Structure formats: structure tokens, C-alpha cells
């Protein structure tokens, strides 16, 4: 079946965050939204059909975990990531950011620390801070050879700073939050890097929380490697969190799961979830997850082709019409990290260019922490004509800049 990734669907009025938050966030609602990390593509029809079928039953009472929930996850992870996981390692969680908050409270005391590697998804540091945990920065390093390249892949641009990690890690550090694949950088971390990170964290008694929500969206032949799969040490110290929600564009159906091989970590984390009834999914979470993993592979394949085409379009457009903006090619996901530093604008001027002149709503790089200055994050999970419209507005704004 050929799925449609080219028709623009009007989302205004559906209650979507991308449009409804424009006014409270930017003070205006005339901006073209290209910010929130969900896609403008219609959901896999099988998911809609499965939920519609359930709604045909007139009673929406309490529900139990279906028999195929864990097998569907296990089979998907085995087929796509060559990682053998067990049913008892899996638990539903009510969202990955919520999972991070729970873990910070469970495994890190108020006077202890959480390590994050910016520029990175901002809840990684906002959530620990909101829970009175100290955040320790260990920024990613920009490879020297990447600085002079007009266009580069994410993995050729950034690397982990292990010397920096040695400097910032002390006996108060308890948790390291890993973004794998990395958001906003778009990096599929390689095995060597993950093994090295696992060894460091094992030796320094750190729990690694691996957010792998973008794991099923590797692009251009790249491969996602689950952190816990790289070694026995990695499995021993890790809590992996995954979800079908990014890949299958069902973020509004909160359905995430944790994978914890270590029985001691599992007892503590899953025990807390169960004690507070946070391991119980709502009625559509299981339905959407099982349907996505059992019936969604062809939709996923075509969606990734559309995203790859959009990445190439952004690169070509920038090269031809605005070479001062250098997109870093993502190795995963539908988010493009735009290097705008050659514009030589300060933060306020850069925001003014995008918002006041181009009338575009993107996530600005500074919100992702140190190292994000001079960058903007562009969502390209949209029909190409929509992306073209946004880029043309930006090119026009640059002409008058």
C-alpha cells in the first residue's frame, strides 16, 4: 500500500500543541509552526482502525494488559535492533519525561547530581532541576575537522567529551541521562562510544538513563544501537526508555515503556511504578503500541523515505539560497539542527530573524543548553511543500537582513 506523506493537513482546531501554543509562547499566532517534535503526517490507518473498533464497544471500562503487548515489543526490538529482551524487563511508563523525573527522585538524593550532555533535549536538565537535583554539564565536543565543512553529518560533527566527563564526575553524581539517538543533534551513537560510556559509568557507579524514543527512525543507512545491548556492564547499570509515539506520530496517545535488565534496578523502579499505579496504561496505549509494532513496518519505511527526501531538500535549498545556514544532516529522526552561526547574530537578533521577519516558529538552540547558541531546530516531519514554504520565508527574510 502506498501511504500519503505529501498532502498538507490542517491541524488548527484539533487542539494540537504546535498551533495552540503559538500565542502563549511567542505572543502571536501568525507564525508557521515548525517546532514541536511531532509530525504532520497522517497516522498509520491500522492504528486508527484498531482504536475505532474498540470504540464500537459501548463500555470503556478498566482494561488489562493484552497478551501480545510484551511479545510485540520483544519481537520489534529483536527484529530492528538485534537485542534480545525478556518480558519481565518491560514495564509501561506514563511518558519518558515522567520516567526521567521518577528516576531522578528514586536514585538521586536532593544533594546529589545528574549529568547531561548538551546541547540536548531540554527536559533532561529542566526535570532534575525542578526536582531539586543539581545538573552537571558535560557538553558534546565539536570535531575540529567539521568546523570548515559546509555540510556534515551529525556523527561527524559531534563527539562525546570523555575527558570532560572525568573532570565533572564526582562522588555526588548518581545518574547520567543519555539521548540515543541524540536530540537535537541527530546522532546515532556508535558502539565504541557506547561501550566506552558504559565502562566509565560502571566504574563511577552511575545509572544511565537512555532515552531511545527516536530509535526506530535511523536515516541514510545508519543504525541505532541500544545502549544496554553493547555489554554486560551497560545492561547492569541502565534503564532504557522507548516508545512508538515518535515513529508512528502518536504522541497524543501516551504509550512508553522501560526496559531494565538489572533485577535490583527493576525491583526499585518497577516497584515504585506499581505502588503508585503508574504501570497501568490507558485503554488506547496498548492497542496503538501492538498495532504499530505488528502492522506498521511498511508505513515506517515509507515515512523514513519521505523524511530522507526532506532532509536532502533542506540541504539543497540552504546550499543554493542561504549558504550562511548550514544544516547538520541527522542520522536519525525528523529534526534538523541548523547551524546559523555564520549569520553572526546574537541570540535576540537570531530570534528576530526567524520570528519577526520570516514569521517562523522553531526551537532556538539556546533552550537545549550550552553549545546550542547560534543554532535553530527545524522540524521536517511535514509534506515537502510545507517545508518549502517555510524555507522560502526564511530566504526572503535573509535578503532584507
mmCIF file of C-alpha atoms in Angstrom:
data_model
loop_
_atom_site.group_PDB
_atom_site.id
_atom_site.type_symbol
_atom_site.label_atom_id
_atom_site.label_comp_id
_atom_site.label_asym_id
_atom_site.label_seq_id
_atom_site.Cartn_x
_atom_site.Cartn_y
_atom_site.Cartn_z
ATOM 1 C CA UNK A 1 0.000 0.000 0.000
ATOM 2 C CA UNK A 2 1.214 3.481 -0.863
ATOM 3 C CA UNK A 3 0.786 5.900 2.041
ATOM 4 C CA UNK A 4 0.318 9.663 1.674
ATOM 5 C CA UNK A 5 3.083 11.877 3.034
ATOM 6 C CA UNK A 6 2.551 14.791 0.638
ATOM 7 C CA UNK A 7 -0.915 16.163 1.485
ATOM 8 C CA UNK A 8 -0.969 19.117 3.870
ATOM 9 C CA UNK A 9 -3.487 18.503 6.658
ATOM 10 C CA UNK A 10 -4.916 21.488 8.522
ATOM 11 C CA UNK A 11 -4.270 20.900 12.231
ATOM 12 C CA UNK A 12 -5.708 24.136 13.597
ATOM 13 C CA UNK A 13 -8.700 23.452 15.773
ATOM 14 C CA UNK A 14 -7.574 19.941 16.700
ATOM 15 C CA UNK A 15 -6.079 21.134 19.979
ATOM 16 C CA UNK A 16 -2.534 20.445 18.786
ATOM 17 C CA UNK A 17 0.305 21.974 20.774
ATOM 18 C CA UNK A 18 2.135 23.148 17.657
ATOM 19 C CA UNK A 19 -0.571 25.722 16.871
ATOM 20 C CA UNK A 20 -2.319 26.289 20.192
ATOM 21 C CA UNK A 21 0.916 27.247 21.987
ATOM 22 C CA UNK A 22 1.969 29.916 19.477
ATOM 23 C CA UNK A 23 0.123 32.749 21.200
ATOM 24 C CA UNK A 24 1.152 31.979 24.785
ATOM 25 C CA UNK A 25 4.737 31.158 23.771
ATOM 26 C CA UNK A 26 5.504 33.858 21.184
ATOM 27 C CA UNK A 27 2.682 36.315 21.764
ATOM 28 C CA UNK A 28 1.370 35.891 18.220
ATOM 29 C CA UNK A 29 -0.405 33.219 16.212
ATOM 30 C CA UNK A 30 0.631 34.195 12.670
ATOM 31 C CA UNK A 31 3.801 32.085 12.686
ATOM 32 C CA UNK A 32 4.300 28.961 10.589
ATOM 33 C CA UNK A 33 4.970 26.281 13.215
ATOM 34 C CA UNK A 34 7.990 24.062 12.601
ATOM 35 C CA UNK A 35 8.959 23.389 16.187
ATOM 36 C CA UNK A 36 7.165 20.731 18.294
ATOM 37 C CA UNK A 37 8.611 17.266 17.679
ATOM 38 C CA UNK A 38 5.591 15.554 16.239
ATOM 39 C CA UNK A 39 4.846 15.096 12.552
ATOM 40 C CA UNK A 40 2.225 16.461 10.178
ATOM 41 C CA UNK A 41 1.790 13.054 8.527
ATOM 42 C CA UNK A 42 -1.462 11.110 8.957
ATOM 43 C CA UNK A 43 -1.210 8.189 11.355
ATOM 44 C CA UNK A 44 -0.948 4.590 10.173
ATOM 45 C CA UNK A 45 -4.562 3.736 9.181
ATOM 46 C CA UNK A 46 -4.372 0.416 11.043
ATOM 47 C CA UNK A 47 -3.912 2.285 14.328
ATOM 48 C CA UNK A 48 -6.969 4.435 13.671
ATOM 49 C CA UNK A 49 -8.947 1.341 12.674
ATOM 50 C CA UNK A 50 -7.918 -0.575 15.796
ATOM 51 C CA UNK A 51 -8.966 2.278 18.084
ATOM 52 C CA UNK A 52 -12.187 2.810 16.166
ATOM 53 C CA UNK A 53 -13.004 -0.878 16.520
ATOM 54 C CA UNK A 54 -12.532 -0.664 20.279
ATOM 55 C CA UNK A 55 -14.781 2.401 20.398
ATOM 56 C CA UNK A 56 -17.547 0.391 18.775
ATOM 57 C CA UNK A 57 -17.925 -1.378 22.098
ATOM 58 C CA UNK A 58 -20.223 0.792 24.238
ATOM 59 C CA UNK A 59 -18.332 0.297 27.503
ATOM 60 C CA UNK A 60 -14.930 1.871 28.142
ATOM 61 C CA UNK A 61 -14.135 0.297 31.488
ATOM 62 C CA UNK A 62 -10.958 -0.697 33.242
ATOM 63 C CA UNK A 63 -8.640 -2.643 30.977
ATOM 64 C CA UNK A 64 -5.802 -5.127 31.366
ATOM 65 C CA UNK A 65 -2.546 -5.553 29.502
ATOM 66 C CA UNK A 66 -3.237 -7.621 26.379
ATOM 67 C CA UNK A 67 -1.341 -10.871 25.933
ATOM 68 C CA UNK A 68 0.502 -9.585 22.861
ATOM 69 C CA UNK A 69 1.792 -6.330 24.393
ATOM 70 C CA UNK A 70 5.172 -7.583 25.618
ATOM 71 C CA UNK A 71 5.692 -10.071 22.755
ATOM 72 C CA UNK A 72 5.075 -7.245 20.257
ATOM 73 C CA UNK A 73 7.764 -5.110 21.912
ATOM 74 C CA UNK A 74 10.181 -8.047 22.182
ATOM 75 C CA UNK A 75 9.724 -9.041 18.546
ATOM 76 C CA UNK A 76 10.113 -5.450 17.332
ATOM 77 C CA UNK A 77 13.296 -4.847 19.320
ATOM 78 C CA UNK A 78 14.769 -8.157 18.170
ATOM 79 C CA UNK A 79 13.937 -7.544 14.503
ATOM 80 C CA UNK A 80 15.057 -3.914 14.356
ATOM 81 C CA UNK A 81 17.866 -3.703 16.909
ATOM 82 C CA UNK A 82 19.079 -7.306 17.327
ATOM 83 C CA UNK A 83 18.635 -7.058 21.089
ATOM 84 C CA UNK A 84 17.086 -9.955 22.982
ATOM 85 C CA UNK A 85 14.989 -8.692 25.862
ATOM 86 C CA UNK A 86 12.792 -10.608 28.296
ATOM 87 C CA UNK A 87 9.150 -9.999 29.258
ATOM 88 C CA UNK A 88 9.993 -9.270 32.897
ATOM 89 C CA UNK A 89 12.378 -6.496 31.837
ATOM 90 C CA UNK A 90 9.494 -4.453 30.410
ATOM 91 C CA UNK A 91 7.075 -2.073 32.089
ATOM 92 C CA UNK A 92 4.682 0.522 30.763
ATOM 93 C CA UNK A 93 5.628 4.039 31.864
ATOM 94 C CA UNK A 94 3.420 7.143 31.583
ATOM 95 C CA UNK A 95 5.822 9.035 29.312
ATOM 96 C CA UNK A 96 9.601 9.212 29.025
ATOM 97 C CA UNK A 97 9.976 12.662 30.599
ATOM 98 C CA UNK A 98 7.865 11.480 33.529
ATOM 99 C CA UNK A 99 10.113 8.440 33.723
ATOM 100 C CA UNK A 100 13.155 10.699 33.987
ATOM 101 C CA UNK A 101 11.530 12.583 36.855
ATOM 102 C CA UNK A 102 10.694 9.368 38.696
ATOM 103 C CA UNK A 103 14.230 8.028 38.265
ATOM 104 C CA UNK A 104 15.798 11.278 39.492
ATOM 105 C CA UNK A 105 13.718 11.062 42.660
ATOM 106 C CA UNK A 106 14.289 7.341 43.208
ATOM 107 C CA UNK A 107 18.003 7.066 42.515
ATOM 108 C CA UNK A 108 19.338 10.534 43.260
ATOM 109 C CA UNK A 109 19.014 12.321 46.610
ATOM 110 C CA UNK A 110 18.358 16.083 46.751
ATOM 111 C CA UNK A 111 22.038 16.822 47.408
ATOM 112 C CA UNK A 112 23.208 14.568 44.561
ATOM 113 C CA UNK A 113 23.799 15.234 40.880
ATOM 114 C CA UNK A 114 22.636 14.333 37.379
ATOM 115 C CA UNK A 115 24.980 14.529 34.370
ATOM 116 C CA UNK A 116 23.660 15.636 30.980
ATOM 117 C CA UNK A 117 25.452 16.218 27.681
ATOM 118 C CA UNK A 118 24.187 19.386 25.981
ATOM 119 C CA UNK A 119 23.045 20.669 23.630
ATOM 120 C CA UNK A 120 20.286 18.215 24.422
ATOM 121 C CA UNK A 121 16.528 17.812 24.828
ATOM 122 C CA UNK A 122 15.758 20.401 27.487
ATOM 123 C CA UNK A 123 13.679 18.257 29.928
ATOM 124 C CA UNK A 124 16.922 16.359 30.600
ATOM 125 C CA UNK A 125 18.016 19.300 32.738
ATOM 126 C CA UNK A 126 14.720 21.052 33.486
ATOM 127 C CA UNK A 127 13.182 17.986 35.154
ATOM 128 C CA UNK A 128 16.080 17.244 37.543
ATOM 129 C CA UNK A 129 16.298 20.912 38.488
ATOM 130 C CA UNK A 130 12.560 21.093 39.121
ATOM 131 C CA UNK A 131 13.053 18.134 41.453
ATOM 132 C CA UNK A 132 15.862 19.938 43.319
ATOM 133 C CA UNK A 133 18.654 17.830 41.844
ATOM 134 C CA UNK A 134 21.826 19.532 40.682
ATOM 135 C CA UNK A 135 22.585 19.280 36.974
ATOM 136 C CA UNK A 136 26.184 18.833 35.846
ATOM 137 C CA UNK A 137 27.027 19.855 32.281
ATOM 138 C CA UNK A 138 29.321 17.766 30.107
ATOM 139 C CA UNK A 139 28.850 19.398 26.684
ATOM 140 C CA UNK A 140 29.388 17.477 23.473
ATOM 141 C CA UNK A 141 32.584 18.321 21.617
ATOM 142 C CA UNK A 142 32.504 19.702 18.092
ATOM 143 C CA UNK A 143 35.039 17.861 15.969
ATOM 144 C CA UNK A 144 37.666 20.288 14.667
ATOM 145 C CA UNK A 145 37.541 18.851 11.169
ATOM 146 C CA UNK A 146 33.808 19.635 10.971
ATOM 147 C CA UNK A 147 34.135 23.372 11.533
ATOM 148 C CA UNK A 148 35.094 24.263 7.978
ATOM 149 C CA UNK A 149 32.683 21.938 6.197
ATOM 150 C CA UNK A 150 29.644 23.494 4.564
ATOM 151 C CA UNK A 151 27.585 20.387 5.259
ATOM 152 C CA UNK A 152 28.266 17.484 7.582
ATOM 153 C CA UNK A 153 26.566 14.526 9.223
ATOM 154 C CA UNK A 154 25.707 14.659 12.906
ATOM 155 C CA UNK A 155 28.140 11.907 13.855
ATOM 156 C CA UNK A 156 30.949 13.731 12.049
ATOM 157 C CA UNK A 157 30.123 16.995 13.833
ATOM 158 C CA UNK A 158 29.750 15.966 17.486
ATOM 159 C CA UNK A 159 31.503 13.515 19.788
ATOM 160 C CA UNK A 160 31.247 12.762 23.494
ATOM 161 C CA UNK A 161 33.811 14.510 25.670
ATOM 162 C CA UNK A 162 35.207 11.746 27.865
ATOM 163 C CA UNK A 163 37.982 13.931 29.276
ATOM 164 C CA UNK A 164 35.312 16.415 30.290
ATOM 165 C CA UNK A 165 33.304 13.603 31.844
ATOM 166 C CA UNK A 166 36.266 12.686 34.035
ATOM 167 C CA UNK A 167 36.547 16.289 35.191
ATOM 168 C CA UNK A 168 32.894 16.876 36.072
ATOM 169 C CA UNK A 169 32.031 13.498 37.595
ATOM 170 C CA UNK A 170 32.463 13.358 41.362
ATOM 171 C CA UNK A 171 31.155 11.139 44.155
ATOM 172 C CA UNK A 172 27.879 13.094 44.258
ATOM 173 C CA UNK A 173 26.960 12.149 40.685
ATOM 174 C CA UNK A 174 24.387 9.356 40.563
ATOM 175 C CA UNK A 175 22.629 9.477 37.174
ATOM 176 C CA UNK A 176 23.710 10.191 33.605
ATOM 177 C CA UNK A 177 20.968 10.863 31.062
ATOM 178 C CA UNK A 178 21.805 9.730 27.545
ATOM 179 C CA UNK A 179 19.906 10.766 24.422
ATOM 180 C CA UNK A 180 20.286 7.856 21.982
ATOM 181 C CA UNK A 181 19.712 8.783 19.174
ATOM 182 C CA UNK A 182 20.587 12.322 20.136
ATOM 183 C CA UNK A 183 18.080 15.169 20.026
ATOM 184 C CA UNK A 184 18.644 17.816 18.660
ATOM 185 C CA UNK A 185 21.941 16.696 17.132
ATOM 186 C CA UNK A 186 20.516 13.688 15.301
ATOM 187 C CA UNK A 187 23.392 11.347 16.243
ATOM 188 C CA UNK A 188 23.199 7.555 16.194
ATOM 189 C CA UNK A 189 25.904 6.846 18.758
ATOM 190 C CA UNK A 190 28.345 4.177 17.581
ATOM 191 C CA UNK A 191 29.123 1.004 19.514
ATOM 192 C CA UNK A 192 32.640 2.056 20.501
ATOM 193 C CA UNK A 193 31.349 5.272 22.087
ATOM 194 C CA UNK A 194 28.569 3.471 23.950
ATOM 195 C CA UNK A 195 30.932 0.783 25.275
ATOM 196 C CA UNK A 196 33.337 3.464 26.478
ATOM 197 C CA UNK A 197 30.486 5.335 28.152
ATOM 198 C CA UNK A 198 29.231 2.139 29.794
ATOM 199 C CA UNK A 199 32.684 1.362 31.187
ATOM 200 C CA UNK A 200 33.067 4.872 32.583
ATOM 201 C CA UNK A 201 29.630 4.899 34.185
ATOM 202 C CA UNK A 202 30.048 1.393 35.603
ATOM 203 C CA UNK A 203 33.385 2.328 37.175
ATOM 204 C CA UNK A 204 31.897 5.535 38.622
ATOM 205 C CA UNK A 205 28.669 3.915 39.883
ATOM 206 C CA UNK A 206 26.377 5.926 37.617
ATOM 207 C CA UNK A 207 22.951 4.787 36.456
ATOM 208 C CA UNK A 208 22.493 5.510 32.764
ATOM 209 C CA UNK A 209 19.016 6.557 31.680
ATOM 210 C CA UNK A 210 18.917 6.023 27.919
ATOM 211 C CA UNK A 211 16.116 7.900 26.158
ATOM 212 C CA UNK A 212 15.712 5.970 22.907
ATOM 213 C CA UNK A 213 12.420 7.419 21.682
ATOM 214 C CA UNK A 214 13.933 8.153 18.235
ATOM 215 C CA UNK A 215 15.449 4.659 17.945
ATOM 216 C CA UNK A 216 13.219 3.470 15.099
ATOM 217 C CA UNK A 217 13.966 6.463 12.876
ATOM 218 C CA UNK A 218 17.568 5.901 11.762
ATOM 219 C CA UNK A 219 18.226 7.509 8.362
ATOM 220 C CA UNK A 220 20.547 7.115 5.366
ATOM 221 C CA UNK A 221 21.705 3.623 6.277
ATOM 222 C CA UNK A 222 22.647 4.456 9.851
ATOM 223 C CA UNK A 223 21.939 2.010 12.653
ATOM 224 C CA UNK A 224 20.576 2.577 16.131
ATOM 225 C CA UNK A 225 22.390 0.619 18.834
ATOM 226 C CA UNK A 226 20.544 0.254 22.168
ATOM 227 C CA UNK A 227 22.853 1.316 24.994
ATOM 228 C CA UNK A 228 22.039 -1.691 27.180
ATOM 229 C CA UNK A 229 22.883 -4.100 24.365
ATOM 230 C CA UNK A 230 26.561 -3.193 23.977
ATOM 231 C CA UNK A 231 27.939 -5.025 27.029
ATOM 232 C CA UNK A 232 27.095 -6.740 30.275
ATOM 233 C CA UNK A 233 28.204 -3.620 32.108
ATOM 234 C CA UNK A 234 25.826 -1.459 30.082
ATOM 235 C CA UNK A 235 22.921 -3.805 30.831
ATOM 236 C CA UNK A 236 23.810 -3.819 34.534
ATOM 237 C CA UNK A 237 23.593 -0.038 35.003
ATOM 238 C CA UNK A 238 20.912 1.061 32.547
ATOM 239 C CA UNK A 239 17.271 1.980 32.335
ATOM 240 C CA UNK A 240 16.231 2.186 28.678
ATOM 241 C CA UNK A 241 13.083 4.032 27.672
ATOM 242 C CA UNK A 242 11.438 3.577 24.279
ATOM 243 C CA UNK A 243 8.079 4.309 22.667
ATOM 244 C CA UNK A 244 6.265 4.006 19.346
ATOM 245 C CA UNK A 245 4.993 7.554 19.692
ATOM 246 C CA UNK A 246 7.639 9.490 17.714
ATOM 247 C CA UNK A 247 7.992 6.961 14.918
ATOM 248 C CA UNK A 248 4.279 6.446 14.368
ATOM 249 C CA UNK A 249 3.211 10.027 15.162
ATOM 250 C CA UNK A 250 1.001 9.127 18.114
ATOM 251 C CA UNK A 251 2.463 11.401 20.803
ATOM 252 C CA UNK A 252 -1.052 12.244 21.983
ATOM 253 C CA UNK A 253 -1.504 8.579 22.909
ATOM 254 C CA UNK A 254 0.919 8.366 25.803
ATOM 255 C CA UNK A 255 2.491 4.940 25.399
ATOM 256 C CA UNK A 256 6.063 4.401 26.533
ATOM 257 C CA UNK A 257 7.912 1.508 28.077
ATOM 258 C CA UNK A 258 11.030 0.975 30.151
ATOM 259 C CA UNK A 259 13.441 -1.914 29.658
ATOM 260 C CA UNK A 260 15.525 -2.789 32.728
ATOM 261 C CA UNK A 261 17.744 -5.907 32.679
ATOM 262 C CA UNK A 262 19.176 -5.460 36.206
ATOM 263 C CA UNK A 263 16.802 -7.099 38.748
ATOM 264 C CA UNK A 264 17.780 -4.718 41.564
ATOM 265 C CA UNK A 265 17.128 -1.588 39.492
ATOM 266 C CA UNK A 266 13.982 -3.224 38.170
ATOM 267 C CA UNK A 267 12.649 -4.039 41.628
ATOM 268 C CA UNK A 268 13.136 -0.479 42.804
ATOM 269 C CA UNK A 269 11.855 1.295 39.680
ATOM 270 C CA UNK A 270 9.051 -1.056 38.687
ATOM 271 C CA UNK A 271 8.083 -1.473 42.330
ATOM 272 C CA UNK A 272 7.577 2.277 42.669
ATOM 273 C CA UNK A 273 5.568 2.389 39.436
ATOM 274 C CA UNK A 274 3.336 -0.431 40.642
ATOM 275 C CA UNK A 275 2.915 1.045 44.126
ATOM 276 C CA UNK A 276 1.632 4.259 42.547
ATOM 277 C CA UNK A 277 -0.332 2.509 39.773
ATOM 278 C CA UNK A 278 1.765 4.227 37.110
ATOM 279 C CA UNK A 279 2.500 0.944 35.352
ATOM 280 C CA UNK A 280 -1.109 0.760 34.159
ATOM 281 C CA UNK A 281 -1.739 2.013 30.634
ATOM 282 C CA UNK A 282 -4.904 3.721 29.440
ATOM 283 C CA UNK A 283 -7.215 1.891 27.084
ATOM 284 C CA UNK A 284 -5.634 3.034 23.793
ATOM 285 C CA UNK A 285 -1.943 2.803 24.714
ATOM 286 C CA UNK A 286 -1.711 -0.963 24.378
ATOM 287 C CA UNK A 287 -3.882 -1.012 21.259
ATOM 288 C CA UNK A 288 -1.770 1.601 19.480
ATOM 289 C CA UNK A 289 1.538 0.042 20.525
ATOM 290 C CA UNK A 290 0.685 -3.503 19.458
ATOM 291 C CA UNK A 291 -0.832 -2.320 16.170
ATOM 292 C CA UNK A 292 2.171 -0.128 15.359
ATOM 293 C CA UNK A 293 4.682 -2.882 16.050
ATOM 294 C CA UNK A 294 2.691 -5.628 14.346
ATOM 295 C CA UNK A 295 1.364 -3.756 11.299
ATOM 296 C CA UNK A 296 3.401 -0.583 10.908
ATOM 297 C CA UNK A 297 6.663 -1.614 9.255
ATOM 298 C CA UNK A 298 5.741 -0.643 5.680
ATOM 299 C CA UNK A 299 4.307 2.694 6.848
ATOM 300 C CA UNK A 300 7.508 3.325 8.807
ATOM 301 C CA UNK A 301 9.668 2.504 5.789
ATOM 302 C CA UNK A 302 7.779 4.910 3.534
ATOM 303 C CA UNK A 303 7.750 7.606 6.208
ATOM 304 C CA UNK A 304 11.534 7.394 6.571
ATOM 305 C CA UNK A 305 11.914 7.713 2.800
ATOM 306 C CA UNK A 306 9.829 10.896 2.943
ATOM 307 C CA UNK A 307 11.938 12.254 5.813
ATOM 308 C CA UNK A 308 15.198 11.473 3.999
ATOM 309 C CA UNK A 309 13.885 13.275 0.924
ATOM 310 C CA UNK A 310 13.008 16.263 3.113
ATOM 311 C CA UNK A 311 16.497 16.311 4.624
ATOM 312 C CA UNK A 312 18.034 16.419 1.143
ATOM 313 C CA UNK A 313 15.616 19.166 0.139
ATOM 314 C CA UNK A 314 16.624 21.310 3.130
ATOM 315 C CA UNK A 315 20.309 20.771 2.357
ATOM 316 C CA UNK A 316 19.904 21.685 -1.311
ATOM 317 C CA UNK A 317 17.764 24.728 -0.529
ATOM 318 C CA UNK A 318 20.229 26.081 2.014
ATOM 319 C CA UNK A 319 23.176 25.450 -0.290
ATOM 320 C CA UNK A 320 21.517 27.353 -3.138
ATOM 321 C CA UNK A 321 19.592 30.126 -1.413
ATOM 322 C CA UNK A 322 21.087 30.690 2.048
ATOM 323 C CA UNK A 323 24.582 29.194 2.390
ATOM 324 C CA UNK A 324 25.082 31.077 5.658
ATOM 325 C CA UNK A 325 22.812 28.459 7.255
ATOM 326 C CA UNK A 326 24.403 25.013 7.428
ATOM 327 C CA UNK A 327 22.100 22.100 8.241
ATOM 328 C CA UNK A 328 23.715 19.200 10.064
ATOM 329 C CA UNK A 329 22.439 16.024 8.428
ATOM 330 C CA UNK A 330 20.607 13.921 11.040
ATOM 331 C CA UNK A 331 21.454 10.245 11.311
ATOM 332 C CA UNK A 332 18.047 9.707 12.895
ATOM 333 C CA UNK A 333 14.656 11.398 13.322
ATOM 334 C CA UNK A 334 12.825 14.246 11.580
ATOM 335 C CA UNK A 335 14.631 17.125 13.285
ATOM 336 C CA UNK A 336 17.349 19.122 11.524
ATOM 337 C CA UNK A 337 19.872 21.070 13.582
ATOM 338 C CA UNK A 338 20.535 24.308 11.694
ATOM 339 C CA UNK A 339 23.924 25.922 12.252
ATOM 340 C CA UNK A 340 23.227 29.652 11.897
ATOM 341 C CA UNK A 341 26.489 30.914 13.368
ATOM 342 C CA UNK A 342 27.766 32.245 10.039
ATOM 343 C CA UNK A 343 24.975 34.831 10.205
ATOM 344 C CA UNK A 344 26.933 36.438 13.082
ATOM 345 C CA UNK A 345 23.770 37.318 15.002
ATOM 346 C CA UNK A 346 23.349 37.362 18.745
ATOM 347 C CA UNK A 347 20.525 35.383 20.319
ATOM 348 C CA UNK A 348 17.962 38.173 20.212
ATOM 349 C CA UNK A 349 18.793 39.040 16.598
ATOM 350 C CA UNK A 350 18.558 35.398 15.517
ATOM 351 C CA UNK A 351 15.131 35.029 17.092
ATOM 352 C CA UNK A 352 14.007 38.271 15.481
ATOM 353 C CA UNK A 353 15.093 36.985 12.070
ATOM 354 C CA UNK A 354 13.042 33.802 12.379
ATOM 355 C CA UNK A 355 10.039 35.189 14.252
ATOM 356 C CA UNK A 356 9.625 38.844 13.277
ATOM 357 C CA UNK A 357 10.937 38.723 9.713
ATOM 358 C CA UNK A 358 10.393 35.150 8.485
ATOM 359 C CA UNK A 359 7.298 34.506 10.646
ATOM 360 C CA UNK A 360 8.525 31.032 11.572
ATOM 361 C CA UNK A 361 8.288 29.224 14.901
ATOM 362 C CA UNK A 362 11.304 26.972 15.523
ATOM 363 C CA UNK A 363 13.019 25.828 18.697
ATOM 364 C CA UNK A 364 16.013 28.070 19.316
ATOM 365 C CA UNK A 365 19.299 26.410 20.138
ATOM 366 C CA UNK A 366 19.863 28.074 23.497
ATOM 367 C CA UNK A 367 16.941 26.188 25.009
ATOM 368 C CA UNK A 368 18.975 22.975 24.575
ATOM 369 C CA UNK A 369 21.732 24.187 26.886
ATOM 370 C CA UNK A 370 25.422 25.058 26.405
ATOM 371 C CA UNK A 371 26.581 24.557 22.839
ATOM 372 C CA UNK A 372 23.195 25.360 21.343
ATOM 373 C CA UNK A 373 23.952 29.038 20.827
ATOM 374 C CA UNK A 374 23.581 30.085 17.207
ATOM 375 C CA UNK A 375 21.514 27.035 16.244
ATOM 376 C CA UNK A 376 17.833 26.517 15.459
ATOM 377 C CA UNK A 377 15.981 23.173 15.436
ATOM 378 C CA UNK A 378 13.797 22.615 12.376
ATOM 379 C CA UNK A 379 11.012 20.023 12.273
ATOM 380 C CA UNK A 380 10.835 18.460 8.797
ATOM 381 C CA UNK A 381 8.205 15.822 9.580
ATOM 382 C CA UNK A 382 5.836 17.532 7.157
ATOM 383 C CA UNK A 383 4.866 17.435 3.478
ATOM 384 C CA UNK A 384 7.657 18.907 1.362
ATOM 385 C CA UNK A 385 5.507 21.791 0.132
ATOM 386 C CA UNK A 386 5.056 22.913 3.753
ATOM 387 C CA UNK A 387 8.809 22.818 4.367
ATOM 388 C CA UNK A 388 9.439 24.702 1.131
ATOM 389 C CA UNK A 389 7.039 27.420 2.247
ATOM 390 C CA UNK A 390 8.944 27.886 5.497
ATOM 391 C CA UNK A 391 12.361 27.925 3.871
ATOM 392 C CA UNK A 392 11.240 30.434 1.254
ATOM 393 C CA UNK A 393 10.053 32.752 4.027
ATOM 394 C CA UNK A 394 13.432 32.442 5.713
ATOM 395 C CA UNK A 395 15.352 33.081 2.479
ATOM 396 C CA UNK A 396 13.233 36.169 1.820
ATOM 397 C CA UNK A 397 13.891 37.436 5.336
ATOM 398 C CA UNK A 398 17.625 36.946 4.854
ATOM 399 C CA UNK A 399 17.566 39.063 1.693
ATOM 400 C CA UNK A 400 16.380 42.042 3.711
ATOM 401 C CA UNK A 401 18.590 41.233 6.691
#
